[in-house]
XYZ file of C-alpha atoms in Angstrom:
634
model
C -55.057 -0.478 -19.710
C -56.000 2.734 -18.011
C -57.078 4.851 -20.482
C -57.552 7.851 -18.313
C -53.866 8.153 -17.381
C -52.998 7.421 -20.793
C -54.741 10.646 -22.046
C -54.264 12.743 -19.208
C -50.019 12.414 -19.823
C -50.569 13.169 -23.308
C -50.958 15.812 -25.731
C -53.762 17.855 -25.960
C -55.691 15.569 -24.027
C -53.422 16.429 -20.770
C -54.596 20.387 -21.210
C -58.204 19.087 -20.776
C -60.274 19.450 -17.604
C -60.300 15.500 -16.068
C -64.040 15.580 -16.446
C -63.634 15.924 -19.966
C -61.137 13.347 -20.375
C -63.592 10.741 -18.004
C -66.413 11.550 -20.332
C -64.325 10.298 -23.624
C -62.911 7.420 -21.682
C -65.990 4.739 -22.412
C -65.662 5.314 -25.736
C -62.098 4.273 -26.384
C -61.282 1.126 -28.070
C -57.917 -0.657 -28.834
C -57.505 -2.576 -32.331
C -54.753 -4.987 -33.108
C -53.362 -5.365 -36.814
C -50.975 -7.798 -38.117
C -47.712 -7.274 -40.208
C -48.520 -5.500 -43.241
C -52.094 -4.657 -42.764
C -53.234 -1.322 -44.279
C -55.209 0.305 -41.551
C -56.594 2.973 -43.976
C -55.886 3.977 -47.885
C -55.501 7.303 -49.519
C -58.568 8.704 -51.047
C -60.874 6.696 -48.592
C -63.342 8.276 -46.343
C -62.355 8.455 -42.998
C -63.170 5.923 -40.669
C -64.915 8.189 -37.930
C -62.255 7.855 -35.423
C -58.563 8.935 -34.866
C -55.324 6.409 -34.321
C -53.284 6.607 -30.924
C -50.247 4.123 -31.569
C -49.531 1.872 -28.682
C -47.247 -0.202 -30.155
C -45.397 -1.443 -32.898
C -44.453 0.570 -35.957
C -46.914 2.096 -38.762
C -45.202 3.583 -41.680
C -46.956 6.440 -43.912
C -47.380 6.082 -47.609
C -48.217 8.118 -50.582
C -49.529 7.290 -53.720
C -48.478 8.038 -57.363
C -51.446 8.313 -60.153
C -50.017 4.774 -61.033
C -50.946 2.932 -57.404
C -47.117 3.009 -56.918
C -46.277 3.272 -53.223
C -43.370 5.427 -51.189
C -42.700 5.443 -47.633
C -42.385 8.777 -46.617
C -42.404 8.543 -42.356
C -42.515 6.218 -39.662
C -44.573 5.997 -36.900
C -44.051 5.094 -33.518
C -45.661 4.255 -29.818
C -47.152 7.728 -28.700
C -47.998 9.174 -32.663
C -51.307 10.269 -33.741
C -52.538 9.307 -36.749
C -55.813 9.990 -38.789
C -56.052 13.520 -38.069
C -57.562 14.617 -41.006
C -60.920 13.273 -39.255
C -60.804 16.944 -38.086
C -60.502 18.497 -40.933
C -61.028 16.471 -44.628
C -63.315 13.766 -45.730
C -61.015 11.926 -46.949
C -57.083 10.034 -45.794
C -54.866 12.532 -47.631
C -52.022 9.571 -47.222
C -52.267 5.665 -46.920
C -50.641 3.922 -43.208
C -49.417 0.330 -43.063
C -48.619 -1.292 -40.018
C -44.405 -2.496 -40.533
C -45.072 -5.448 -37.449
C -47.711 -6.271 -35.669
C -49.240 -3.156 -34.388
C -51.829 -2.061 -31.184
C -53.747 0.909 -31.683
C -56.177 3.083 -29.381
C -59.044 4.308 -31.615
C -60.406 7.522 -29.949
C -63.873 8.230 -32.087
C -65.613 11.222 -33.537
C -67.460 11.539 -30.592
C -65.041 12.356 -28.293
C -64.361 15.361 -30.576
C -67.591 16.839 -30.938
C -67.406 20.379 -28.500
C -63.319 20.279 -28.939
C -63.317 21.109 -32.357
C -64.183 24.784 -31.415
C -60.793 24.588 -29.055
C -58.376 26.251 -31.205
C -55.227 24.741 -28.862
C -56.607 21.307 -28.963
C -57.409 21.458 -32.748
C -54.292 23.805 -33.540
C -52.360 21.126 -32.134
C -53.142 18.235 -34.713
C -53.410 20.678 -37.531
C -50.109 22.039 -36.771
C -48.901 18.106 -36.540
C -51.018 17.073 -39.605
C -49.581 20.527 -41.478
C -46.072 19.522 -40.686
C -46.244 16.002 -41.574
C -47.703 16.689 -44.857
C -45.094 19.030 -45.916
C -42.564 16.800 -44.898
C -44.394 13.857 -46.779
C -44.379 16.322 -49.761
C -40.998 17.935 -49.566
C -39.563 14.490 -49.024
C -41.157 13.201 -52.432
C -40.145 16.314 -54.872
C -36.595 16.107 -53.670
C -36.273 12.514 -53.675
C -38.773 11.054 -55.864
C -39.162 14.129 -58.362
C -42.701 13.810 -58.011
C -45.121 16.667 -58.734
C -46.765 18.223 -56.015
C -50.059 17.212 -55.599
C -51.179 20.777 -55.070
C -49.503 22.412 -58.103
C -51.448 22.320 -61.629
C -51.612 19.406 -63.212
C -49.601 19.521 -66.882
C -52.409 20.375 -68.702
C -53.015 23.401 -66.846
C -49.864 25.224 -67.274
C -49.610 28.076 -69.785
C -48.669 28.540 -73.070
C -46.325 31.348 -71.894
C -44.696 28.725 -69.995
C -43.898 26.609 -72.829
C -43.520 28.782 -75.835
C -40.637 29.438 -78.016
C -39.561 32.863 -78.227
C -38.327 35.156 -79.958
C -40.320 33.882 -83.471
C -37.934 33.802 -86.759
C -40.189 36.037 -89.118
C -39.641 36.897 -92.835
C -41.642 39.575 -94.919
C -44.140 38.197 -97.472
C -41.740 39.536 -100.305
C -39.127 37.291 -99.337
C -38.089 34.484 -101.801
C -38.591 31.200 -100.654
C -34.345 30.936 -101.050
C -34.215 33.482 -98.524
C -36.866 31.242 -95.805
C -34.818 28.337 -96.895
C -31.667 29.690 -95.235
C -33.730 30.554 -92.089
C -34.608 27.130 -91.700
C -31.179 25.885 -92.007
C -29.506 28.306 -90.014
C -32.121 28.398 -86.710
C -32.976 24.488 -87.157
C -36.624 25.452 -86.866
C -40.102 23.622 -87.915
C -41.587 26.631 -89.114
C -41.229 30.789 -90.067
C -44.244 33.088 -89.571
C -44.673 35.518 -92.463
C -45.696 39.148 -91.223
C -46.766 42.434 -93.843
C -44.806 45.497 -93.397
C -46.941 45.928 -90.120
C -45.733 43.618 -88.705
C -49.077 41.648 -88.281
C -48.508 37.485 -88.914
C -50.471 36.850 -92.086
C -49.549 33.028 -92.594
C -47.143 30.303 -91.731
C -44.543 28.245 -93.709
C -43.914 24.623 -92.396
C -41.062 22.912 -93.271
C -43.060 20.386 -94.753
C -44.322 22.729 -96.937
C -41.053 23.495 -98.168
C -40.529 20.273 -98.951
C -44.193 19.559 -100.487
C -44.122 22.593 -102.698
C -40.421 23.483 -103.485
C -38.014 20.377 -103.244
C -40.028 17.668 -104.376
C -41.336 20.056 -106.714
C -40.342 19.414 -110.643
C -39.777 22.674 -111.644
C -37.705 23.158 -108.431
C -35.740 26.741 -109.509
C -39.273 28.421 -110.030
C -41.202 27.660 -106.917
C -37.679 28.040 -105.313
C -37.769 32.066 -107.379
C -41.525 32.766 -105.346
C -42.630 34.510 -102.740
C -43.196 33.432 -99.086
C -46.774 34.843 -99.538
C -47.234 32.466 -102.513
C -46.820 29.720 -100.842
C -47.577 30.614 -97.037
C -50.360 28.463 -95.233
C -52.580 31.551 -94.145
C -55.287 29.378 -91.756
C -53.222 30.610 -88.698
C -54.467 29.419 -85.365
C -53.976 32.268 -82.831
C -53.912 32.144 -78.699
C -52.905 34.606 -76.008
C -50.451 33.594 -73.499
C -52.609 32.494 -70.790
C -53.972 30.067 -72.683
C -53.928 26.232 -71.161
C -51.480 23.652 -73.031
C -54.773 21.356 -73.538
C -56.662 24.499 -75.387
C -53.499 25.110 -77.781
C -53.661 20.693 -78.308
C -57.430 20.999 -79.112
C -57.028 23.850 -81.638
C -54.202 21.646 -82.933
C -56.403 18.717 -83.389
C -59.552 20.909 -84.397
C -57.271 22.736 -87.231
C -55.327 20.044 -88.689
C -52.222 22.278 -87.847
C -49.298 21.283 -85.855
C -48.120 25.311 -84.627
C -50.031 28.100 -82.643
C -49.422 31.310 -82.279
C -49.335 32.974 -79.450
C -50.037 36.659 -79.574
C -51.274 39.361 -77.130
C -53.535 42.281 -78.638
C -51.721 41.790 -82.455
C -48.300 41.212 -80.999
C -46.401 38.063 -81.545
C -44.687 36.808 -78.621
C -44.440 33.242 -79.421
C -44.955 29.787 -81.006
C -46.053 26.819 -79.632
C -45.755 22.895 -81.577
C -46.984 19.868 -81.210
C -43.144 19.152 -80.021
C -43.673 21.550 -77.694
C -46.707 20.062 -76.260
C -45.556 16.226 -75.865
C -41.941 17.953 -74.193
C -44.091 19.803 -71.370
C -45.561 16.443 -70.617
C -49.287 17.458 -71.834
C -49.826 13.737 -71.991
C -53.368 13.963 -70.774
C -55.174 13.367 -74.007
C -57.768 16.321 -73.096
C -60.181 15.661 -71.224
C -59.848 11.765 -72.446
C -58.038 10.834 -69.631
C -59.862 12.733 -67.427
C -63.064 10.435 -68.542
C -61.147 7.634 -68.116
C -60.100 8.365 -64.797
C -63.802 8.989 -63.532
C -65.241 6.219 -65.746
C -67.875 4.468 -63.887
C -67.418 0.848 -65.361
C -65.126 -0.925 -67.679
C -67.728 -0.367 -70.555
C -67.135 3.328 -70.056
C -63.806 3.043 -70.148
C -63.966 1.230 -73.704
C -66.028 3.828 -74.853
C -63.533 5.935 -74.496
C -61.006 4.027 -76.577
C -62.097 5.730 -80.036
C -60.718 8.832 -78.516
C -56.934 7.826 -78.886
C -57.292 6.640 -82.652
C -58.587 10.205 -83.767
C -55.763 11.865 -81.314
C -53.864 9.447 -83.410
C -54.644 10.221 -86.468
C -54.779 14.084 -85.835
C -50.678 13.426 -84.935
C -50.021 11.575 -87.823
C -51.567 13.966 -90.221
C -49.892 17.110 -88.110
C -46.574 15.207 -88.934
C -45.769 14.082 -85.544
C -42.603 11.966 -84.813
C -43.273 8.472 -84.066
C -41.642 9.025 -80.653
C -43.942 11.647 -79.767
C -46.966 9.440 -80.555
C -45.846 6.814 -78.486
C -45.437 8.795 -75.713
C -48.767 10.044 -75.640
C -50.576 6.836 -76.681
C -48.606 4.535 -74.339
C -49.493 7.214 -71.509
C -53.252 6.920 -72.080
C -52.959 3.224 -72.048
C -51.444 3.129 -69.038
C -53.795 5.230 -67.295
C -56.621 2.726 -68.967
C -54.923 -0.118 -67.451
C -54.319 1.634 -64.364
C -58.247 2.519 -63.800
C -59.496 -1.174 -64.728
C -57.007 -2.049 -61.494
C -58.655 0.066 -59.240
C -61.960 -0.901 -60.182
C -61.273 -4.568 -60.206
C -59.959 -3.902 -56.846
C -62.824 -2.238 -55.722
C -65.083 -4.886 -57.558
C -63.355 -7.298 -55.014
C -63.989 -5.237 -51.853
C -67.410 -4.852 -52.370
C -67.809 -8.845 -53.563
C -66.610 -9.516 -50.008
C -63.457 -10.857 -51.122
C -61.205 -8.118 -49.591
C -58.547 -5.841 -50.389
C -55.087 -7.125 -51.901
C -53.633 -9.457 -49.366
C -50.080 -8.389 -50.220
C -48.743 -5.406 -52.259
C -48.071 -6.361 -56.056
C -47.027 -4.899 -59.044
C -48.409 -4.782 -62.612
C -46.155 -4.891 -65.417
C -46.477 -4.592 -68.685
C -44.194 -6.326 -71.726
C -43.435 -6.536 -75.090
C -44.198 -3.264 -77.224
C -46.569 -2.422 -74.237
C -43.268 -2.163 -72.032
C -41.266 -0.570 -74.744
C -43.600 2.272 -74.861
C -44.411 1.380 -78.324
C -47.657 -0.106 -78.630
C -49.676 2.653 -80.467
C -52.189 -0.361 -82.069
C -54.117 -2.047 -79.109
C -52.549 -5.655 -80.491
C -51.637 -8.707 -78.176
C -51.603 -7.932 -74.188
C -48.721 -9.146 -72.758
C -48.746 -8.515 -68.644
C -47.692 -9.804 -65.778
C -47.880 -9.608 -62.161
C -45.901 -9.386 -59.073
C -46.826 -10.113 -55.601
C -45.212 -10.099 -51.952
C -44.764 -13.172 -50.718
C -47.839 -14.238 -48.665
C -47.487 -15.233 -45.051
C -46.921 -18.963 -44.214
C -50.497 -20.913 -44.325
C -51.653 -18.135 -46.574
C -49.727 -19.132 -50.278
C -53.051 -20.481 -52.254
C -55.444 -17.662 -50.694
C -53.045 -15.224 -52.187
C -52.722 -16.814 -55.239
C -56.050 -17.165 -56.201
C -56.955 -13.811 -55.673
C -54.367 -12.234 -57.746
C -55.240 -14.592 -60.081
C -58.464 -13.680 -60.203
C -57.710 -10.459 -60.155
C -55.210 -10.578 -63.055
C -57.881 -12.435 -64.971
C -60.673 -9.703 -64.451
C -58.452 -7.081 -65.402
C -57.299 -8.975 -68.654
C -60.731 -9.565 -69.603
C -61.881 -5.610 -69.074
C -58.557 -4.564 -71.539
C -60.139 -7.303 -73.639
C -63.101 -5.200 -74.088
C -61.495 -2.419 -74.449
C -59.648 -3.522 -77.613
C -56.543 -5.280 -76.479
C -56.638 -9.118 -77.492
C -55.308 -12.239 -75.779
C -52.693 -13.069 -76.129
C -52.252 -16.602 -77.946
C -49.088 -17.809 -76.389
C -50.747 -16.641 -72.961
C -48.601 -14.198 -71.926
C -50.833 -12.626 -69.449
C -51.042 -12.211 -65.997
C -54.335 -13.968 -66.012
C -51.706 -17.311 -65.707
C -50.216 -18.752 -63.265
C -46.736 -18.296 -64.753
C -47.261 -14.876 -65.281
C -48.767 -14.427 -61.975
C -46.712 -15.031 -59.010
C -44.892 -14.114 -55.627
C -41.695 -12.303 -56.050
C -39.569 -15.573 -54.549
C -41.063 -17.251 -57.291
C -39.986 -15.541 -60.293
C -36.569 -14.882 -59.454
C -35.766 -19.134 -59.874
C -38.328 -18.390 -62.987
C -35.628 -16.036 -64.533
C -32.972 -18.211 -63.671
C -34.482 -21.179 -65.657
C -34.705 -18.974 -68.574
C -31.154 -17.873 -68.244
C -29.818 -21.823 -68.010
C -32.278 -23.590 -70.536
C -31.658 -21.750 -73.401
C -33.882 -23.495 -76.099
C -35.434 -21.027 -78.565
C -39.226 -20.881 -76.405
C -37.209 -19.558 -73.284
C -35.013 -17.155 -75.637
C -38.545 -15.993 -77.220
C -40.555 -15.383 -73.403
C -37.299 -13.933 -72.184
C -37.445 -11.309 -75.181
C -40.975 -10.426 -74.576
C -40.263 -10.150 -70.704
C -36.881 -8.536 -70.315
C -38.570 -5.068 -72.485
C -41.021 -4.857 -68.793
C -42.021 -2.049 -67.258
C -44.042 -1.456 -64.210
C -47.520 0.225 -64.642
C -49.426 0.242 -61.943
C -48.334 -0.882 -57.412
C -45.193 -1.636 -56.086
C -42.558 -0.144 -58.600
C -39.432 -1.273 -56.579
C -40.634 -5.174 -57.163
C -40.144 -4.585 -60.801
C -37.021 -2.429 -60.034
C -35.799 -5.787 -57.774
C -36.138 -8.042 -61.080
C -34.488 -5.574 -63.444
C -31.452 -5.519 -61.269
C -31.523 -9.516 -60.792
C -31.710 -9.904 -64.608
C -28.676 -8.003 -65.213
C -26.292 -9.938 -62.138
C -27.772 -13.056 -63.716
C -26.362 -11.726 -67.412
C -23.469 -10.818 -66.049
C -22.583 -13.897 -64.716
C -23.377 -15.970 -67.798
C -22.959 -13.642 -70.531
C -23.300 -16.560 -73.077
C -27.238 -15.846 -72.854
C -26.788 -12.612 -75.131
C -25.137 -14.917 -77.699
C -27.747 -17.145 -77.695
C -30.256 -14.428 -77.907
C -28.293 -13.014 -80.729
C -28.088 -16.187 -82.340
C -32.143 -16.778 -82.302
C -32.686 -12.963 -82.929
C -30.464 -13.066 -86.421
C -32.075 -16.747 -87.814
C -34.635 -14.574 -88.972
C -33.254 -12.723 -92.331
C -34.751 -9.148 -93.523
C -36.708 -10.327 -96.893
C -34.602 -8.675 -98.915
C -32.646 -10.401 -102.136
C -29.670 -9.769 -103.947
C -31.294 -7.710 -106.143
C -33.302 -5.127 -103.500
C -36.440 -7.178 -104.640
C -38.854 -7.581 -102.228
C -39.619 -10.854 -100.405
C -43.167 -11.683 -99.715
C -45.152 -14.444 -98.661
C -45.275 -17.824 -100.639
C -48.585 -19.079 -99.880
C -51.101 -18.693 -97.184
C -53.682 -15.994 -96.423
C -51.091 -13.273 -96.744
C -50.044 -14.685 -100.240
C -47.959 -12.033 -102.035
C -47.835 -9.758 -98.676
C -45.087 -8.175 -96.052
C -45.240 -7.991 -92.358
C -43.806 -5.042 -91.439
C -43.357 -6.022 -87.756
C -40.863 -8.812 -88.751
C -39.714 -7.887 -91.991
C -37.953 -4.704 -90.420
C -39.278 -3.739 -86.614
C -38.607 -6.510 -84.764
C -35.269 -6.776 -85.984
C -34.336 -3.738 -84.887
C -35.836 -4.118 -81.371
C -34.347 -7.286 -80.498
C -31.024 -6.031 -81.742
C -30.795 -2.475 -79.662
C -32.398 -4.959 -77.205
C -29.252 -6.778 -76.856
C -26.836 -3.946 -76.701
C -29.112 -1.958 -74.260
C -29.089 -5.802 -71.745
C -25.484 -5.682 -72.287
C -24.754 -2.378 -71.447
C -27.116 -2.392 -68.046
C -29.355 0.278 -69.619
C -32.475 0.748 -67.856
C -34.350 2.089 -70.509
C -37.159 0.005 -72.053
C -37.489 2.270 -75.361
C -36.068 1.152 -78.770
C -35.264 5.132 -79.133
C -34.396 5.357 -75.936
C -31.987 2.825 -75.665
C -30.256 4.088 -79.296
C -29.764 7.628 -77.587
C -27.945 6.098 -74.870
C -26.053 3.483 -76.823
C -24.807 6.613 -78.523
C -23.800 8.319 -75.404
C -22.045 5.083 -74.258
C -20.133 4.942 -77.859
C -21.506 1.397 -78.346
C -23.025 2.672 -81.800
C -21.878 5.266 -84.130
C -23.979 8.069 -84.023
C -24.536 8.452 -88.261
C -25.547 4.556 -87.707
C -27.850 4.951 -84.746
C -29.478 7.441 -87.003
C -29.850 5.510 -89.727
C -31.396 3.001 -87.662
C -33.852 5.132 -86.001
C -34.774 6.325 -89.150
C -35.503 2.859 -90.459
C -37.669 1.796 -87.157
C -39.523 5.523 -87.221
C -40.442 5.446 -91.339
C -41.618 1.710 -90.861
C -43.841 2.160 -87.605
C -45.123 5.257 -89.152
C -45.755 3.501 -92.530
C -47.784 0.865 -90.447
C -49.117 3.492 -88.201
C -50.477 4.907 -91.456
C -52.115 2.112 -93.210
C -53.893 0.838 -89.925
C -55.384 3.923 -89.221
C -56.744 3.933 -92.623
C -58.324 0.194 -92.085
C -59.204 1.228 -88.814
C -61.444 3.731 -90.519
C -62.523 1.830 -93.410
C -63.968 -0.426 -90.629
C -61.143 -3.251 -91.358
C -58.983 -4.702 -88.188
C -55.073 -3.640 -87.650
C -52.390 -5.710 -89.415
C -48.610 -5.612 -90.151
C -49.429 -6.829 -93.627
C -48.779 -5.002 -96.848
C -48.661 -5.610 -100.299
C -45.754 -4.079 -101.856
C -47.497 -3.479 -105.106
C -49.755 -0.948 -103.017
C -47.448 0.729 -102.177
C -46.476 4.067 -103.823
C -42.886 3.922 -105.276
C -41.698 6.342 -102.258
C -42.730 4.022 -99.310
C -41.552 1.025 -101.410
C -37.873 2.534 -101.415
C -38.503 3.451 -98.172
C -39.089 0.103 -96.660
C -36.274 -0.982 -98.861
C -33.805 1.554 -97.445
C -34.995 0.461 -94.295
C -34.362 -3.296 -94.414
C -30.910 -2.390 -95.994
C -30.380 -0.051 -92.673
C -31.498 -3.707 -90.507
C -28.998 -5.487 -92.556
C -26.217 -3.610 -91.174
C -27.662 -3.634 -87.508
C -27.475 -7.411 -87.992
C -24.052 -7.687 -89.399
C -22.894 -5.202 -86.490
C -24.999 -7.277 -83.885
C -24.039 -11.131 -85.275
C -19.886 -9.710 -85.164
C -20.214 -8.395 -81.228
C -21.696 -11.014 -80.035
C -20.151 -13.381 -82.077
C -22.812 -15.480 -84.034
C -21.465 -17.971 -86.620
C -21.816 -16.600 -90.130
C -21.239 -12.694 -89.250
């Protein structure tokens, strides 16, 4: 190839003098790369020379926080690429060849006295401007993606996020009079203010219920003052204020409001609600360790973190929803750095970089955003199908990947799973043509084992790589239980031979014999009957949503469940998660491991009518469930 024509009939190189261009000449290279080959990854230092494509196609990708990937342009014969050697460190996007590509690599040192050329540099920074904003542009609108160059969540202000204007009441007002305030504006809390107007305490609605309804002498705490009974520790911020400093006074405090104020005038109030509904699900700076963690032992050091953010929620009165959002967030970002460092692990063992693109997914409670204990992992992964000759190469470096990554959320806290549900297998850890014959089996061999993986798999959810792999399965499962809809009676069938243990008589059930002698699992006596239940509706009803609340929001929108009944159900899962939530946190601390065990007897008589409520609530669900999907005996 004549590389001096090339660059003399093409832009910027045909403004040069032909001296110039002969001098840059016996440096220039030309690279092939096969189908699928990443010729450079966001984040990586450049690679000291730029890309001419001579042929094929190379297609540009960015890069969620999660390792997910979306095309966002196409290259062709005559494109530049790797411009940012010019200007950044770094590859601000990741390129892929789509076939089998030729490239001219034109080095650093053909660059060296241009760079002061403002027309020859202004013309791949204009290129390299435009094709970033397009990349960008392309991803808000379609993707609804933050831009990378806007603050992160946890920098946006409390102005931003605050509710406003505040419902107020005089410290002479009767706690009747607050009462009505909180029914009428449906708030969490009233700030009390002097005749100044300056805020001299808060009244939760917790605290109305601590110290007036459950009260015994009711009428006389109802006959006080809101100054009587007003919480006065007030935590106070002005406007500008980060989300993550109003979250750290929260957590610092033991409060679940802050005030926002500006030189003695109230403007606002910000809660915890607030906080998770702004998607401040950074953990602090938590996730910010985690993210630059230099090993996997960092990482686990780390873990403690989320049990006292925990804790802080639970004692603030969080919901249970709000909890698991924030705590299945950080665990996904802890699973998400272990896969980059396993991958980089790799790289630097000499074993390369990921010979396909893959996905990692996450089941169970871990899918259904509900795994606020680090209990049993249950993962799997997804891989492109290799190339012909290549299968067992592929395989075993997944594999091995799966099982390093499996081993470092071992250390941090996460146990294996004992019916090996993890990636780290070969079951669980397979090409994409593989599993969809994988799902089929399952959907035509319906013995109780396959109904049982099927339930742990079909709540998936894709944390980390390709998310349209996972997106590929979820639509397969649903044409394969549409065409054989006799798998969600079957399911039904296994999910309802388990009975709440509940008698006649609302007595409570407990183990016979064994270790947990005299003792109820809270997981089976109530949650998981109430998970593989909205389960079923949610599969029939081609819901995409993994969540148990999730899915009973939008079986309410669809009119599949009443909505006084979804309630009731919600409230049955919430009080019981919380209840465990609780207790856990409390052996956690004590320096005991997590269980869903409980003695009823140590119980106090409100959570003991609360878990009975609760298993009476499951009892309908299953009378509801066994009737629509007609199981014998309902």
């Amino acid at each position: 190839m004549d590389f001096y024509e090339l660059l003399k009939n093409t832009p910027p190189f045909s403004g040069l003098a032909d001296e110039r261009i002969r001098e840059c000449v016996p440096y220039l290279t030309t690279e092939d790369y096969l189908k699928g080959t990443y010729i450079f990854r966001q984040g990586e230092p450049h690679q000291e020379h730029m890309f001419f494509l001579l042929s094929g196609l190379v297609e540009i990708l960015l890069v969620g926080d999660h390792g997910e990937e979306r095309a966002v342009g196409l290259l062709k014969p005559g494109d530049f690429f790797g411009e940012c050697l010019l200007f950044t460190d770094s590859y601000p996007t990741t390129s892929r060849t789509v076939e089998e590509s030729r490239c001219l690599l034109i080095p650093e040192v053909c660059f060296e006295d241009l760079k002061s050329d403002p027309d020859f540099v202004g013309f791949f920074s204009h290129a390299l401007a435009e094709r970033m904003r397009y990349v960008y542009q392309e991803m808000a609108r379609e993707q609804n993606w933050p831009l990378p160059w806007e603050p992160r969540h946890y920098r946006r202000r409390l102005y931003e996020i605050m509710s406003s204007p505040v419902v107020t009441c005089l410290e002479e007002h009767r706690i009747t009079e607050v009462a009505q305030l909180f029914a009428e504006q449906e708030i969490s809390a009233v700030v009390i203010l002097d005749r100044n107007g300056t805020s001299r305490g808060i009244l939760t609605a917790k605290d109305l219920v601590r110290h007036v309804l459950a009260a015994s002498d009711f009428e006389r705490q109802a006959r006080r003052s809101a100054a009587a009974l007003m919480n006065e520790k007030l935590v106070l911020l002005p406007p500008e204020a980060h989300i993550y400093e109003a979250l750290l006074a929260m957590m610092r405090n033991q409060v679940r409001h802050v005030l926002v104020e500006n030189q003695g005038l109230l403007l606002g109030i910000v809660t915890m609600g607030d906080l998770v509904r702004a998607q401040h699900l950074d953990v602090l700076r938590t996730v910010d360790a985690v993210e630059r963690a230099p090993s996997i032992e960092d990482v686990a050091a780390r873990m403690p973190d989320i049990d006292r953010v925990m804790g802080d929620m639970v004692s603030g009165d969080a919901s249970s929803e709000e909890i698991c959002t924030l705590v299945t967030e950080f665990y996904d970002r802890v699973t998400c750095r272990l896969i980059r460092m396993v991958e980089a692990e790799m790289l630097s063992e000499g074993k390369g970089r990921p010979p396909t693109s893959y996905c990692w997914l996450t089941m169970g409670s871990g899918g259904r955003r509900e795994q606020v204990l680090r209990t049993d992992q249950d993962n799997a992964l997804i891989y492109d199908d290799p190339q012909p000759g290549e299968e067992e190469k592929t395989a075993a470096y997944f594999l091995e990947l799966a099982g390093r990554v499996v081993a470092g959320l071992e250390q941090c806290g996460f146990r294996p799973c004992p019916g090996k549900v993890m990636a780290s297998y070969p079951d669980w850890c397979k090409p994409m043509r593989e599993w969809f014959p994988t799902l089929k089996k399952w959907t035509l061999d319906l013995n109780p084992q396959m109904l049982r993986l099927m339930s742990i798999f079909l709540d998936f959810r894709p944390v980390y790589g390709q998310f349209a792999m996972a997106h590929s399965l979820r639509r397969y499962v649903f044409q394969r239980l549409e065409k054989a809809p006799v798998v969600l009676h079957f399911m039904a069938r296994d999910a309802l031979s388990r009975k709440v243990p509940l008698n006649p008589f609302r007595q409570v059930v407990t183990e016979r014999s064994g270790p947990h002698k005299d003792q109820l699992d809270l997981k089976r006596a109530v949650l998981i009957h109430i998970v593989d239940a909205v389960r079923l509706f949610a599969l029939r009803d081609g819901l995409l949503e993994t969540s148990t609340a999730g899915r009973l929001r939008q079986l309410v929108d669809k009119e599949t469940l009443p909505k006084d009944d979804a309630e009731a159900f919600q409230v049955a899962y919430d009080s019981i998660l919380m209840l465990r939530l609780r207790l856990n946190l409390r052996r956690m601390a004590e320096g005991k491991t997590p269980s869903n065990y409980v003695s009823p007897r140590k119980l106090t008589r409100r959570e003991l009518a609360m878990v009975k409520d609760a298993m009476m609530a499951v009892s309908r669900l299953q009378k509801f469930t066994g009737v629509t999907f007609r199981v014998e005996g309902y």
